[in-house]
Structure formats: C-alpha cells, structure tokens
Short mmCIF file of C-alpha atoms and ligand atoms in Angstrom, two decimals:
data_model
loop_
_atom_site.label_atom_id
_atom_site.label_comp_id
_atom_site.label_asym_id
_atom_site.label_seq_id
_atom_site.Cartn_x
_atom_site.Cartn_y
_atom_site.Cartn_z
CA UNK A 1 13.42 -19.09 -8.98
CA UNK A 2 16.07 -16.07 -8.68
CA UNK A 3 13.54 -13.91 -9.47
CA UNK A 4 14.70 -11.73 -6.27
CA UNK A 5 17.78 -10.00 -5.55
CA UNK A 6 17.94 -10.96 -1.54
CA UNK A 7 20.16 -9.40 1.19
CA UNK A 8 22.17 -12.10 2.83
CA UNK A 9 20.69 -12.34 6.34
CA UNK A 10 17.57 -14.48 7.57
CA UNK A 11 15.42 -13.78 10.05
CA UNK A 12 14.10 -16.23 12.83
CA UNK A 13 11.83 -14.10 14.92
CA UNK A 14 10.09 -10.61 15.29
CA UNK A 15 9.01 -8.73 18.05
CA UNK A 16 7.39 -5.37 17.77
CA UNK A 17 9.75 -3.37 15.51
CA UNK A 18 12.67 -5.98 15.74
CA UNK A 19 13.51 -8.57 14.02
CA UNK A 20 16.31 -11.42 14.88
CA UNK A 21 18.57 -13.18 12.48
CA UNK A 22 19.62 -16.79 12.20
CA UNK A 23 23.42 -15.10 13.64
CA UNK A 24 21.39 -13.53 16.93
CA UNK A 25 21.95 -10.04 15.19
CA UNK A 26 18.95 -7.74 15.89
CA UNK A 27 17.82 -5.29 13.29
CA UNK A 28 15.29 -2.45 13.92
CA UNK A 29 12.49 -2.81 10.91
CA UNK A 30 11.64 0.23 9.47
CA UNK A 31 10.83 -1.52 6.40
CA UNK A 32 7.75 -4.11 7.68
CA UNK A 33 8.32 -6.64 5.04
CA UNK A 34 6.99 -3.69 2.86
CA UNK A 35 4.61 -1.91 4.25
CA UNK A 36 2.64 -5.11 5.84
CA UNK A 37 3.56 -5.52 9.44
CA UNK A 38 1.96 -2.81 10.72
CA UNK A 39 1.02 -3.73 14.18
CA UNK A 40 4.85 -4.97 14.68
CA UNK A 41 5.56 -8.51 14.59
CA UNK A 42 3.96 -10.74 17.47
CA UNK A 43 1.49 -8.69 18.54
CA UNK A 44 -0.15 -10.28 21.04
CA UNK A 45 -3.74 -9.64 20.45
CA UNK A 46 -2.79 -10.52 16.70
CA UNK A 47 -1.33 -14.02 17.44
CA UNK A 48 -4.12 -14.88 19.70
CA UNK A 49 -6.75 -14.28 17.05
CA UNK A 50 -4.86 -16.32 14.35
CA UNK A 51 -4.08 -19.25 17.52
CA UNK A 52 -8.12 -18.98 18.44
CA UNK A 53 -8.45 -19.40 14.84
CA UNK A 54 -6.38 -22.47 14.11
CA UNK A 55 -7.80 -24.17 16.53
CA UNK A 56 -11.52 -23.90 15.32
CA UNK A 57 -11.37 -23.72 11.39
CA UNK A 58 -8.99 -22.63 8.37
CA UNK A 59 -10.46 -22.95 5.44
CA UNK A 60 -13.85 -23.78 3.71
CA UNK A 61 -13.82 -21.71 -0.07
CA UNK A 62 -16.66 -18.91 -0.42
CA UNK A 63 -19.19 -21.95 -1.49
CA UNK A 64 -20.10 -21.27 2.12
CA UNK A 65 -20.53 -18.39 4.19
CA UNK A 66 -17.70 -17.39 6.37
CA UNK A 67 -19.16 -15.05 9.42
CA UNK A 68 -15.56 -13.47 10.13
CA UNK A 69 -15.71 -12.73 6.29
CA UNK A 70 -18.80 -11.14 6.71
CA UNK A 71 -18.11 -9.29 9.80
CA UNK A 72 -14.85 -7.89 8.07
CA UNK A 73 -16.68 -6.26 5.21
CA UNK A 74 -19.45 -4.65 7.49
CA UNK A 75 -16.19 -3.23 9.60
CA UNK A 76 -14.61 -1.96 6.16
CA UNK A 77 -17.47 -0.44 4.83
CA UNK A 78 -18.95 1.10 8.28
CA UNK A 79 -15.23 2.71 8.51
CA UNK A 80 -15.05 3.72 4.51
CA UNK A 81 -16.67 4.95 1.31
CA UNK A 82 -17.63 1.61 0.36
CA UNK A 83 -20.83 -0.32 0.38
CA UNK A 84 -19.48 -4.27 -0.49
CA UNK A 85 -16.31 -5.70 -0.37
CA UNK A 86 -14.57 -8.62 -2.73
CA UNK A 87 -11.51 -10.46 -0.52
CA UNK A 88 -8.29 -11.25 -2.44
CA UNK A 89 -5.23 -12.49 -1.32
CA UNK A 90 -2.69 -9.99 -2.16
CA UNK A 91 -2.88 -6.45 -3.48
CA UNK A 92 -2.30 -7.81 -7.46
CA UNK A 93 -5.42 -9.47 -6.91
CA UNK A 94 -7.30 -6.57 -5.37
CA UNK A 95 -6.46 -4.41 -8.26
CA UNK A 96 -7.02 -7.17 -10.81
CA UNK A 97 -10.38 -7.14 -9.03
CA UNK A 98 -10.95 -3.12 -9.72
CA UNK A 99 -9.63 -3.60 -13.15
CA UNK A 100 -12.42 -5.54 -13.74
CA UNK A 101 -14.97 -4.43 -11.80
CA UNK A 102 -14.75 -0.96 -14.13
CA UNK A 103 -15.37 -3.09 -17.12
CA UNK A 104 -17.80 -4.87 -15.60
CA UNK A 105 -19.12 -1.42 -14.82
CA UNK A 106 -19.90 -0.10 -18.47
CA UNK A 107 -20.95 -3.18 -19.97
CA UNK A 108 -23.69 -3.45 -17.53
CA UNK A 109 -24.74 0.11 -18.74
CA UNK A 110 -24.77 -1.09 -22.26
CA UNK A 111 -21.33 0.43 -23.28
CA UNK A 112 -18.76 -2.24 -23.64
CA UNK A 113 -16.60 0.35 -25.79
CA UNK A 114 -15.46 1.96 -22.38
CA UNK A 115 -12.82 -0.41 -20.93
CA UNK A 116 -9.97 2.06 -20.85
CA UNK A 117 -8.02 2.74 -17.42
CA UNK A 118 -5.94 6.31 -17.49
CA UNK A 119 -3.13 5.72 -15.36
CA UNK A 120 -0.38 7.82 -13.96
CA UNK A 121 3.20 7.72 -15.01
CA UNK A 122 5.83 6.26 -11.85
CA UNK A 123 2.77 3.45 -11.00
CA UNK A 124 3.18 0.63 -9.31
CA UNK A 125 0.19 -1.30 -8.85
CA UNK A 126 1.36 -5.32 -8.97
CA UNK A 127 2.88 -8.16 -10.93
CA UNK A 128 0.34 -9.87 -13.02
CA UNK A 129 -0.14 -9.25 -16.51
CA UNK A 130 -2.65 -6.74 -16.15
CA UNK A 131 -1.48 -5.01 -13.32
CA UNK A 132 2.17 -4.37 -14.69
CA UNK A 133 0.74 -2.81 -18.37
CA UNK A 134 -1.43 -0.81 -15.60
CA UNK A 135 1.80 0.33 -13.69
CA UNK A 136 3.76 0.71 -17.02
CA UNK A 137 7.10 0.33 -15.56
CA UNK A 138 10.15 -0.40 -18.35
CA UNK A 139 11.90 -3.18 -16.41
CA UNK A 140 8.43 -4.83 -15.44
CA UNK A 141 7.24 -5.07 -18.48
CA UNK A 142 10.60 -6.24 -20.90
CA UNK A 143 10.00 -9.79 -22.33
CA UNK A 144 6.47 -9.89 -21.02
CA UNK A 145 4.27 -9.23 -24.23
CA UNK A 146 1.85 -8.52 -25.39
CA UNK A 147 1.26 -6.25 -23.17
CA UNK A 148 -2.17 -6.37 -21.84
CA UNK A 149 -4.27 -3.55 -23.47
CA UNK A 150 -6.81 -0.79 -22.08
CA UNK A 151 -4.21 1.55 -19.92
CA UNK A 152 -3.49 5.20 -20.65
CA UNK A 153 -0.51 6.89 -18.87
CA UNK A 154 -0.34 10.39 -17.99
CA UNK A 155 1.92 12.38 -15.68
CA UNK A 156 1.22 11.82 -12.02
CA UNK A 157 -0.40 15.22 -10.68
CA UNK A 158 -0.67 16.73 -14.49
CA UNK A 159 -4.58 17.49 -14.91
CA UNK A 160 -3.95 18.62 -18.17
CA UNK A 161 -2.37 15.54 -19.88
CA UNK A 162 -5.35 13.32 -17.89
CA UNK A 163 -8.19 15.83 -19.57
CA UNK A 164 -6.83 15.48 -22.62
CA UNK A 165 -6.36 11.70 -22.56
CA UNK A 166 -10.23 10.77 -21.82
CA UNK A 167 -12.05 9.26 -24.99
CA UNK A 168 -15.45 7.61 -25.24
CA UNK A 169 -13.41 4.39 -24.45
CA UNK A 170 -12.40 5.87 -20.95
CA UNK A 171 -14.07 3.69 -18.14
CA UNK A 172 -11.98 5.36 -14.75
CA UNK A 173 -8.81 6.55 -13.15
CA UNK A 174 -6.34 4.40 -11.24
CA UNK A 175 -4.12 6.42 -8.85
CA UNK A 176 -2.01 5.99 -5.73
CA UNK A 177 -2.83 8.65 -3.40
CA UNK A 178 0.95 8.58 -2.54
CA UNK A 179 3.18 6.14 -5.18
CA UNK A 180 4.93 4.08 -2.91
CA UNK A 181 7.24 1.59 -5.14
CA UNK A 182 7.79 5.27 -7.59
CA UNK A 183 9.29 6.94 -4.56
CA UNK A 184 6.76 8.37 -1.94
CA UNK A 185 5.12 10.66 -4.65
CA UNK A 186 2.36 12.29 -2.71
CA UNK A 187 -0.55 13.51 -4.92
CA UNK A 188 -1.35 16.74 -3.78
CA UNK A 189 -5.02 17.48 -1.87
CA UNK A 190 -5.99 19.29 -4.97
CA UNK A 191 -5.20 17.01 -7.44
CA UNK A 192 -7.22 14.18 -5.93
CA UNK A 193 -10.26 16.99 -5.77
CA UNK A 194 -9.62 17.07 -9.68
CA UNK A 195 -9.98 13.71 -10.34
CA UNK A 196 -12.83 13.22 -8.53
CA UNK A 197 -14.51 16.41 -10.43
CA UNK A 198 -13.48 14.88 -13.93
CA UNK A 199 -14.26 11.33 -12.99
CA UNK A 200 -18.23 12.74 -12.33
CA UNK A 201 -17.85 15.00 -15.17
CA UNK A 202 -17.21 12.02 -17.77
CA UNK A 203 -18.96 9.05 -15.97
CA UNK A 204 -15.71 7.30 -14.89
CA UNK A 205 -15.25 5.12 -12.10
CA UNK A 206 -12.68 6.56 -9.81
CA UNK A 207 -10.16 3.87 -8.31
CA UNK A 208 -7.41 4.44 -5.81
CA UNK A 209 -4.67 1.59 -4.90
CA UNK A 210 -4.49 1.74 -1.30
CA UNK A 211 -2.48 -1.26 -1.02
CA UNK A 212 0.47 1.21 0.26
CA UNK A 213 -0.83 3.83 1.75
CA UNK A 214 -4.00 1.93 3.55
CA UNK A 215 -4.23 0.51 6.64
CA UNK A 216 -3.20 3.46 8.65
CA UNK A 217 0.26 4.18 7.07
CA UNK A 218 -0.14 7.83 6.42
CA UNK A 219 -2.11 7.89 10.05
CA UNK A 220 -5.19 7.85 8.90
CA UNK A 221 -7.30 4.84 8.02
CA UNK A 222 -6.74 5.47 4.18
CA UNK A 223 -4.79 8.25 2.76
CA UNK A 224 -7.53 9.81 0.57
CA UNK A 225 -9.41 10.88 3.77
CA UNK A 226 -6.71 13.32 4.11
CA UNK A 227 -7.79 15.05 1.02
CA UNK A 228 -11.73 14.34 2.05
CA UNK A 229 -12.38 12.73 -1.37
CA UNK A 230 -14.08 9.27 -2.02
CA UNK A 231 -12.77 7.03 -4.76
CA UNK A 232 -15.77 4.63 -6.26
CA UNK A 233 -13.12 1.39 -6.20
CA UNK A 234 -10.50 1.19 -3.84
CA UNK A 235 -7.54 -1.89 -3.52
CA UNK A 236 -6.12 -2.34 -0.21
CA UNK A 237 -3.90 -5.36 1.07
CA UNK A 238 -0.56 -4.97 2.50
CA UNK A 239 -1.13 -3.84 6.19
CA UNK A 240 -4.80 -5.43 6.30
CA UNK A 241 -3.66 -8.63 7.60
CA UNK A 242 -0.53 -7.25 9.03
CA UNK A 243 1.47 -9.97 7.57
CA UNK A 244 -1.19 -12.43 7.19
CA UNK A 245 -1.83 -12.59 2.98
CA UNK A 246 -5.17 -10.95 2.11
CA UNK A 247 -5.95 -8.25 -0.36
CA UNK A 248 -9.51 -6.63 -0.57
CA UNK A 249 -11.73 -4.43 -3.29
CA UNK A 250 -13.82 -2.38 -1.61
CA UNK A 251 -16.50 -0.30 -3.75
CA UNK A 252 -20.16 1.33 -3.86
CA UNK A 253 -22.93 -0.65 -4.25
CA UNK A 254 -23.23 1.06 -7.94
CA UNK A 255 -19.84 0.52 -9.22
CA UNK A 256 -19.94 -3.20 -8.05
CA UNK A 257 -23.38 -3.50 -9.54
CA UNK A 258 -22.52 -5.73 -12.41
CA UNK A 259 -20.04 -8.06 -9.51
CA UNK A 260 -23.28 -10.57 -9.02
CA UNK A 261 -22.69 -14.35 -8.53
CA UNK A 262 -20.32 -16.37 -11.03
CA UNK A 263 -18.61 -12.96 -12.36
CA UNK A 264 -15.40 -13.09 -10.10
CA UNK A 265 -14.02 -15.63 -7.17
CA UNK A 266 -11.20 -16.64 -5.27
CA UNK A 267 -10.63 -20.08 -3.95
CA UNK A 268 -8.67 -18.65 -1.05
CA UNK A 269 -9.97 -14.87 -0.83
CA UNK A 270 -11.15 -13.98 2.76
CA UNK A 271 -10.46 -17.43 4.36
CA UNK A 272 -11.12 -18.04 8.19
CA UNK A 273 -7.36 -17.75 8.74
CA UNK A 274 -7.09 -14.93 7.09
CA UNK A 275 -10.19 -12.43 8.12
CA UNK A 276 -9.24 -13.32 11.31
CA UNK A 277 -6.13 -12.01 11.30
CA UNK A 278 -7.41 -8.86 9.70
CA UNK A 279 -10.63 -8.37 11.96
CA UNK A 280 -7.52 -8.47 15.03
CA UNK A 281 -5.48 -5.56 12.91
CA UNK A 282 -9.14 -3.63 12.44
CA UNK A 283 -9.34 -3.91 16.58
CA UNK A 284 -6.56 -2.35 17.24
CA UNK A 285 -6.46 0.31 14.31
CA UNK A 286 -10.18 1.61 14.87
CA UNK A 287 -9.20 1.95 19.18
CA UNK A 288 -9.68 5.76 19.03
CA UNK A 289 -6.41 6.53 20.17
CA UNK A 290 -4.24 4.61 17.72
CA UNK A 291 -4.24 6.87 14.92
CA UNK A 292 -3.61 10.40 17.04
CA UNK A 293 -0.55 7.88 18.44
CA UNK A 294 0.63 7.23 14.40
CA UNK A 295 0.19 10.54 13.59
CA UNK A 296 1.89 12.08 17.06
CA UNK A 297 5.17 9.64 15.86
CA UNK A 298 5.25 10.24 12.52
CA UNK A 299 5.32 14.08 13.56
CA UNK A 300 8.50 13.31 15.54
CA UNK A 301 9.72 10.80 12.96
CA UNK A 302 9.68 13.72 10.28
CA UNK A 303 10.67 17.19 12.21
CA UNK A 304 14.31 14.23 12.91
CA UNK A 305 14.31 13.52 9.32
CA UNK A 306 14.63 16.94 8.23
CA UNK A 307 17.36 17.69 10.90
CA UNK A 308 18.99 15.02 9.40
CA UNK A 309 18.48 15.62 5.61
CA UNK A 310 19.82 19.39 7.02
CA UNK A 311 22.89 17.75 8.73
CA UNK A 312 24.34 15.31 5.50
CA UNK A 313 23.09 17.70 2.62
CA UNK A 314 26.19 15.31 0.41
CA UNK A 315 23.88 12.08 1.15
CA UNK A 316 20.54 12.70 1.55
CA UNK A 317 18.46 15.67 -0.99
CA UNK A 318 15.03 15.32 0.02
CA UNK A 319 12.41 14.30 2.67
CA UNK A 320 8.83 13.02 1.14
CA UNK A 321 5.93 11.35 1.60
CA UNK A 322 3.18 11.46 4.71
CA UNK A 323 2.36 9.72 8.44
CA UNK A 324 4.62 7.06 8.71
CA UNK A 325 5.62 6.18 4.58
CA UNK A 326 8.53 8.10 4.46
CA UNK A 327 11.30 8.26 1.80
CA UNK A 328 14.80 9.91 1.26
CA UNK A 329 15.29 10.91 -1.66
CA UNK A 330 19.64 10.17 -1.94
CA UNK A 331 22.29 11.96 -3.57
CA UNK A 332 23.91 8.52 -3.30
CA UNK A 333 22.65 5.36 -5.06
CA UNK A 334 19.92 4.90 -2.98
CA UNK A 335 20.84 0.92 -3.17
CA UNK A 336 24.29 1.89 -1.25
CA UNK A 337 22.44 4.20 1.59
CA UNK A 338 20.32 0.87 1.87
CA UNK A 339 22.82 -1.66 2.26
CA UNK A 340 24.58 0.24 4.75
CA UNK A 341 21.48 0.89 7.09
CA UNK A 342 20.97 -3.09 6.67
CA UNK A 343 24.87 -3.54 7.62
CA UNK A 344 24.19 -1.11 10.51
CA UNK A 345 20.58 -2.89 11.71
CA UNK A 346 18.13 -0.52 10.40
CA UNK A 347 15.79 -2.43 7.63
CA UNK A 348 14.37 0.05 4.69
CA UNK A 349 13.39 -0.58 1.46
CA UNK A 350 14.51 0.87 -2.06
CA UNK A 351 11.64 2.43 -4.15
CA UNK A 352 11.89 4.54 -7.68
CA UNK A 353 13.46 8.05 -7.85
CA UNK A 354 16.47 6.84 -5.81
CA UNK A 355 14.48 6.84 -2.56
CA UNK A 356 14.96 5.25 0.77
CA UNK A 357 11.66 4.15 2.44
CA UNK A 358 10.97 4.12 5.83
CA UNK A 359 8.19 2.37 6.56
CA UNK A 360 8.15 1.18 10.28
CA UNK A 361 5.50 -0.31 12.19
CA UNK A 362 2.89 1.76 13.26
CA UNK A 363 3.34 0.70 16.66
CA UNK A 364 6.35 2.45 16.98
CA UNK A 365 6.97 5.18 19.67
CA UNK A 366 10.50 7.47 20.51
CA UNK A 367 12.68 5.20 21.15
CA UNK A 368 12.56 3.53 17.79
CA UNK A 369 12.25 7.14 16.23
CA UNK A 370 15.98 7.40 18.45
CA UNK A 371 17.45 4.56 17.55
CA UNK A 372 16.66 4.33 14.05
CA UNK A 373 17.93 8.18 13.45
CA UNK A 374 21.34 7.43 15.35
CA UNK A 375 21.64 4.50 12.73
CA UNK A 376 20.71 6.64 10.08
CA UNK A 377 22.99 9.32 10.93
CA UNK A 378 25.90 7.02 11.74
CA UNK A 379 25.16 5.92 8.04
CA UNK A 380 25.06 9.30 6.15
CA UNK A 381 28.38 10.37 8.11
CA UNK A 382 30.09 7.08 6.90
CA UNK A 383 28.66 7.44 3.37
CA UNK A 384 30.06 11.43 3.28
CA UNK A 385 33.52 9.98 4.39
CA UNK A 386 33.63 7.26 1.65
C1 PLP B 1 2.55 -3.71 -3.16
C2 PLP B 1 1.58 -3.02 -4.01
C3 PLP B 1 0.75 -3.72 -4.91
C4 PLP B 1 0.87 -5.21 -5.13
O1 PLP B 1 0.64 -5.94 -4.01
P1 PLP B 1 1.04 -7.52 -3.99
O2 PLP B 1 0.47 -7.99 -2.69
O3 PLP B 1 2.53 -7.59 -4.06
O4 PLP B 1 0.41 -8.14 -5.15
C5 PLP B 1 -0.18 -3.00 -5.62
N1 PLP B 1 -0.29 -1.66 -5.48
C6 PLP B 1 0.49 -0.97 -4.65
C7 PLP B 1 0.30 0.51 -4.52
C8 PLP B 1 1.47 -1.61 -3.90
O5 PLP B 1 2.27 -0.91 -3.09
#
C-alpha cells in the first residue's frame, strides 16, 4: 500500500554508518532507519549472534520458555528501574502494552473508574488505534474514528495544565523524555522531577516512551537517568535489537502486578531470533566504555552543529535535542534541507516543528562527525544560494 512517501534510492548493503545503493552510491546514515541501527549496520559481534542463532532455533511462541528471553529481562532490569519485562515486537506494541498495563493497574486495586492517560501535546507514541488517540496528532488521526478514548493532552513541559487536568479517572502520565517524531523536544530535568512528584502525589502510574530516546541515544542507557528519575512503565524498542524487530515494557513488580498469566501475549514477542539479537546490542552497550565514547562524540557532534547553525543563520534557526538525537530546527522547509542532504549522501530524517534529525549510529567516531558536517554545510550554502 502507498501508505509511505519513499525517497527514490534502495539500498543493498550497510556497513557501520554507510549504507550502499542498488547504483553503487554510498550514503553516510545519520538517520539509522530511525533511530534503530544503533550499533551501525553489520556489526560483527551482532551478525554472529543472529548467524549462531539461526543455526540452533528461531522460533517456539512463549508456550515455552525461551532462556535468551529470560536472560534479556534479568539484563534489562539489573541495568534499569524495572523489576519484569513483557517483549513486543515494535515500539506500538510496547506502548499498547503500558497502556494497558495502567488499566490493568487500577482495576486490580478495585478502581476501574481510573483508566485515563494525560498525555502531552507534540506526542508521538505509534500507529495503532490506541497509540495514535495517545499521540493526538491531526494528520494521524483524520478518517480513523472513533477515536479510541481515555487520553488527556496537555502542553509538553506545562505543569500547570497537567495539575489541572488530573480527575479521579486519571490512572498515569505518558511522556517522551525528549519527543522525537515532534521535533527533538527535550523535557527539561525539572519537569520530569514534577511528574514524578504528582504521579506519587495522586497514585498514578508514571510511563515514559523510550522507544526514541532508549538504547543509548542520548548516551546514556535511557534518557530519564539523565534527570535521575524512575518512571513505573517504560516502552523501549527501536535501538534494542538494533534493527532486529523487538519492542519491550519494562515495569516494577507493583505496576505489573495485575500482568499475571492469560492477561496479555504475543505470538512473536521476544523470539529466539530476536533476544538474540538484542542480548548482542546489550553486550556491547553495557562494555563500560561505550557510553563515555557516545557521549565524547555527541560532544563533538554538537559544539560542529552550532558552528554551523552560526555559519548559515538563513537555513538553519536552531540546534536541539541531547547525546546523539539531534535536530535542526530549519528556516527552510525542513523536507527541502532533507532532500538535499539525501541528494548529497547524508541520510536524516524529517520530524515535527520543521526539524532535521540526526540520528547516527552510536558507533560513530570523527570522521563521520567530518564528513557528515562538510555535507551539511555544502547543503546549507547551496540552500542560501537558491
Ligand atoms: C517510533 C516510536 C514509536 C513507535 O514505534 P514502532 O516500532 O514504529 O511501532 C513509539 N514511540 C516513540 C517515542 C517512537 O519514537
């Protein structure tokens, strides 16, 4: 189905931050198939996990018990908040899974009434049914209703307007730490402190969408450790199987209380193939220096991106966002500034706001930081001229 508006080119092969089209062109990716190949594409300790893999076992449903499944979860919640884990495929599913988890949450305390979500305005949290009434989105939502009911929107960052919208029906809080698909809207520290305060206050479940900014992106293992706040609920998927599909809902052993067996399943969800692939990203990620190395890039990556929002003040109007999820905010429709980089060889991706997103591997070192600001100044000073 058309359902996507595609760039003409097709890619044959990856390696690290390249990627090599059908025509031989090379194109540095600083756009990871969004936010998902974060180890680069053929790693090699990635494609010998999923080879090993193939070779033994792909599938066998959760009617069984899957011991890379197992030892996944006991990695995510020995490196997290959590206490128990739910596998998904994608990060839809993950936050389908949260969604209902927070139901799940009240009725099991005997107040079914509370199965309201407050959500922030600029959201992005999937494409289902429930997950696009959670991220609210116009263009999402048109010729989709009825529009699946229990979300209240607020302004991203205003505690005011979230105070004021909790009611005896409120069950928790969905946030982004930093909206990716609005525009690389970073909450600010204290704002996350807030919502944890006022999620205790009212007995709400706290739930952050890390499908984005997980996985290392923002150069630490999740974002919200920045700000030294645990969520109850948290989605991740994207990076987790660094382009292998799997989604996960990570929580504490009392807001997955009511989650016992026969309340929520996935005939794929955490499959062989799949926890495989991410227990290979988790042994790279949690290497102690791998995160310093993010963070050390994406320090270099931004102090270039501000000499060159500086240099092309016509194009480009802002720098955002944290670690390595970056945007440009353009004076220029952001769709032009992104079609040009593509004509050019340097792969970004769109996002709300009229932002350009740079989202490169996190493997990435100076020379990619180079090359991918040459192409991106090239680009400015040909979009100034035009
Ligand atoms: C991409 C994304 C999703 C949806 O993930 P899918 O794998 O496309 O279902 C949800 N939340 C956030 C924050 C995302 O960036």
């Amino acid at each position: 189905m058309p359902t996507y508006s595609r760039a003409d080119v097709a890619f044959e092969r990856g390696q690290g931050a390249y990627l090599f089209a059908t025509d031989g062109r090379r194109y540095l990716d600083f756009a990871s198939g969004v936010a998902v190949t974060a180890l680069g594409h053929g790693h090699p300790h990635l494609v010998a996990a999923l080879k090993d893999q193939a070779e033994k076992l792909w599938h066998c449903s959760n009617l069984y018990r899957i011991p890379g499944q197992e030892r996944l979860a006991q990695r995510l919640v020995d490196a997290t908040f959590a206490d128990t884990v739910f596998f998904a495929n994608s990060g839809a599913e993950a936050v389908e899974c949260a969604l209902k988890m927070v139901r799940k949450y009240h009725d099991e305390r005997g107040q079914p009434e509370r199965y309201r979500v407050i959500v922030a305005g600029g959201a992005f949290h999937g494409r289902t049914l429930a997950t696009i009434a959670a991220g609210g989105q116009e263009k999402h939502l048109k010729g989709f209703d009825p529009v699946v009911d229990g979300f209240d929107r607020v302004a991203f960052g205003n505690m005011n307007e979230l105070r004021n919208a909790i009611t005896a029906e409120t069950a928790a809080i969905l946030v982004e730490p930093i909206q990716g698909e609005g525009g690389i809207r970073p909450a600010a520290i204290e704002y996350l402190h807030a919502l944890r305060r006022v999620a205790d206050e009212y007995g709400l479940l706290l739930v952050f969408d890390e499908v984005q900014t997980g996985m290392g992106r923002t150069g630490r293992l999740f974002a919200h450790e920045w700000a030294d706040v645990a969520p109850d609920v948290m989605a991740v998927a994207k990076g987790l199987g660094g382009g292998f599909p799997i989604g996960a809902c990570l929580a504490t052993e009392r807001a997955a209380a009511g989650m016992t067996a026969g309340t929520h399943g996935s005939t794929f969800g955490g499959n062989p193939l799949a926890v495989a692939a991410a227990n290979a990203v988790l042994d790279v990620m949690l290497e102690a220096p791998f995160m310093a190395r993010v963070r050390e890039t994406a320090a270099l990556l931004r102090r270039r991106l501000e000499e060159l929002v500086a240099r092309h003040p016509k194009v480009l109007a802002e720098l955002r966002g944290a670690g390595l999820m970056l945007g440009l905010r353009c004076h220029a429709p952001n769709t032009e500034v992104v079609a040009r980089l593509l004509a050019n060889g340097l792969l970004t991706v769109g996002a709300g706001d009229n932002v350009v997103r740079l989202l490169p591997p996190l493997i990435i070192g100076t020379v990619e930081v180079e090359e991918a600001l040459s192409i991106l100044d090239r680009t400015c000073s040909e979009l100034s001229a035009s």
